[in-house]
Amino acid sequence: VDDLDTPTLVIDLGRVERNIANMAGLAARHGIALRPHVKSHKVVALARMQLEAGATGITCQKLSEAEVMADAGVTDILIAAQIVGPIKVQRLADLAMIVKLTTVVDSVEGAQAIGAALKSRGLELDALVEVDLGFQRCGVAPTDVGEFATRLAAIPGLRFAGVMGYEGQIYSGAHIGDVAAEAERAYERLDIALVSLARVGVVPRCVSVGATAAARLASLHPGITEMRCGSYIFNDLTQVAAGSALLEDCAATVLSTVLSIARRRSAVIDAGAKALSLAQTPGRPGYGLVLGHEASTIKRLSDEHGIIEVHGGPFRMGERVHIVPNSHTTLVNEFSEMVGVRDGRVEEVWPVAARGCIQ
Ligand SMILES: Cc1ncc(COP(=O)(O)O)c(C=O)c1O
């Protein structure tokens, strides 16, 4: 590790292996399918490790991420975002020719466009109806899911497979207790959706939810058949704040070098917004935790510099520090490779194959 240039995204292999095994174990104990979201790492080797640990398939947010994973041999992919517009619909249909694909819809127009493209190729695609679990992003209202599913059933080229939702609002609370309460409210909305389906006599094969910080609750909630958790693979300060991980579970750190200590009570490192991301953690100041300097705060980020307000021990010129990020999910899109480390030695250098795949 001492030979690595900075900034570098360093992955603790022991922790990653434990995180993968723990989530796989939770899902298996409760008889729930785990379909990890690979937006959290964008690395083929890590997707393979998750599949080998028992994941039934993977989740991608973007079609281009799914294309990369399919090219690498992953065969069962859910794209957990709406596919809209003729260019994407054609790409979706192309991909459906080579892998077992599932799509997500929340509008009849969107579903019809996808259905038409699939039907013209003689294919039928599994579709999950997205339900708004309270995140107020995409998704039909829980009470409308039954009627929507009935309309979906009449669209050629698509096959109703069930429902999905993302309970992302759980991360906005400042207290751990809020996470559980918000998750419970989200799953009440899911229950309403399931009642709405039952009223029209439709049985979902798949009932899929997402968030890492709600995984324990999700695994206990009747009716849920699948979890799409992603962040658990590395964890970060957001997961620590949400109570779903300890600092010792955080597997990804940004290795950085102190460039300047010219200003009093300040140290400047070579990791800025591009290497650490501007994501914030509720209830915690700054842009990450500098290990060994826990009292100090990364106060400000410009693109390539991080400005630390120093408390406690001073920083040395040229000192190399590991930073636990607030959120790793945007910063994995900034590094072209990540380095897997065990006992201070580099064991793996993984290309971030789906880096930049935002289309
Ligand atoms: C639709 C969807 N599912 C699953 C996830 C994974 O959630 P988490 O990062 O909490 O594991 C995300 C994350 O953004 C998401 O948007």
Tab-separated table of C-alpha atoms and ligand atoms in Angstrom, residues 37 39-40 61 80 137 164 166 171 210-213 228-232 239 329, ligand 1:
chain	number	residue	atom	x	y	z
A	37	HIS	CA	-27.249	-3.267	-6.777
A	39	LYS	CA	-24.119	0.814	-8.924
A	40	SER	CA	-22.361	0.699	-5.551
A	61	GLN	CA	-29.572	1.484	-12.408
A	80	ALA	CA	-34.270	-0.718	-11.579
A	137	ARG	CA	-39.251	9.814	-6.816
A	164	MET	CA	-40.614	-2.997	-6.649
A	166	TYR	CA	-37.051	2.058	-3.184
A	171	TYR	CA	-31.357	8.026	4.707
A	210	GLY	CA	-33.827	-1.876	-1.951
A	211	ALA	CA	-32.056	-0.099	0.843
A	212	THR	CA	-29.117	-1.551	2.776
A	213	ALA	CA	-30.038	0.287	5.969
A	228	ARG	CA	-31.634	-5.123	-4.011
A	229	CYS	CA	-29.206	-3.716	-1.442
A	230	GLY	CA	-26.016	-2.230	-2.855
A	231	SER	CA	-24.217	-0.074	-0.288
A	232	TYR	CA	-23.555	-2.976	2.073
A	239	GLN	CA	-24.517	3.495	6.648
A	329	THR	CA	-21.756	5.340	-4.483
B	1	LIG	C1	-33.721	1.545	-7.067
B	1	LIG	C2	-32.650	1.263	-6.082
B	1	LIG	N1	-32.566	0.029	-5.526
B	1	LIG	C3	-31.602	-0.282	-4.646
B	1	LIG	C4	-30.661	0.651	-4.263
B	1	LIG	C5	-29.589	0.242	-3.264
B	1	LIG	O1	-29.759	0.940	-2.065
B	1	LIG	P1	-28.601	1.005	-0.948
B	1	LIG	O2	-27.545	1.869	-1.519
B	1	LIG	O3	-29.277	1.589	0.238
B	1	LIG	O4	-28.131	-0.355	-0.721
B	1	LIG	C6	-30.711	1.944	-4.806
B	1	LIG	C7	-29.737	2.962	-4.405
B	1	LIG	O5	-29.758	4.092	-4.791
B	1	LIG	C8	-31.737	2.266	-5.721
B	1	LIG	O6	-31.843	3.479	-6.273
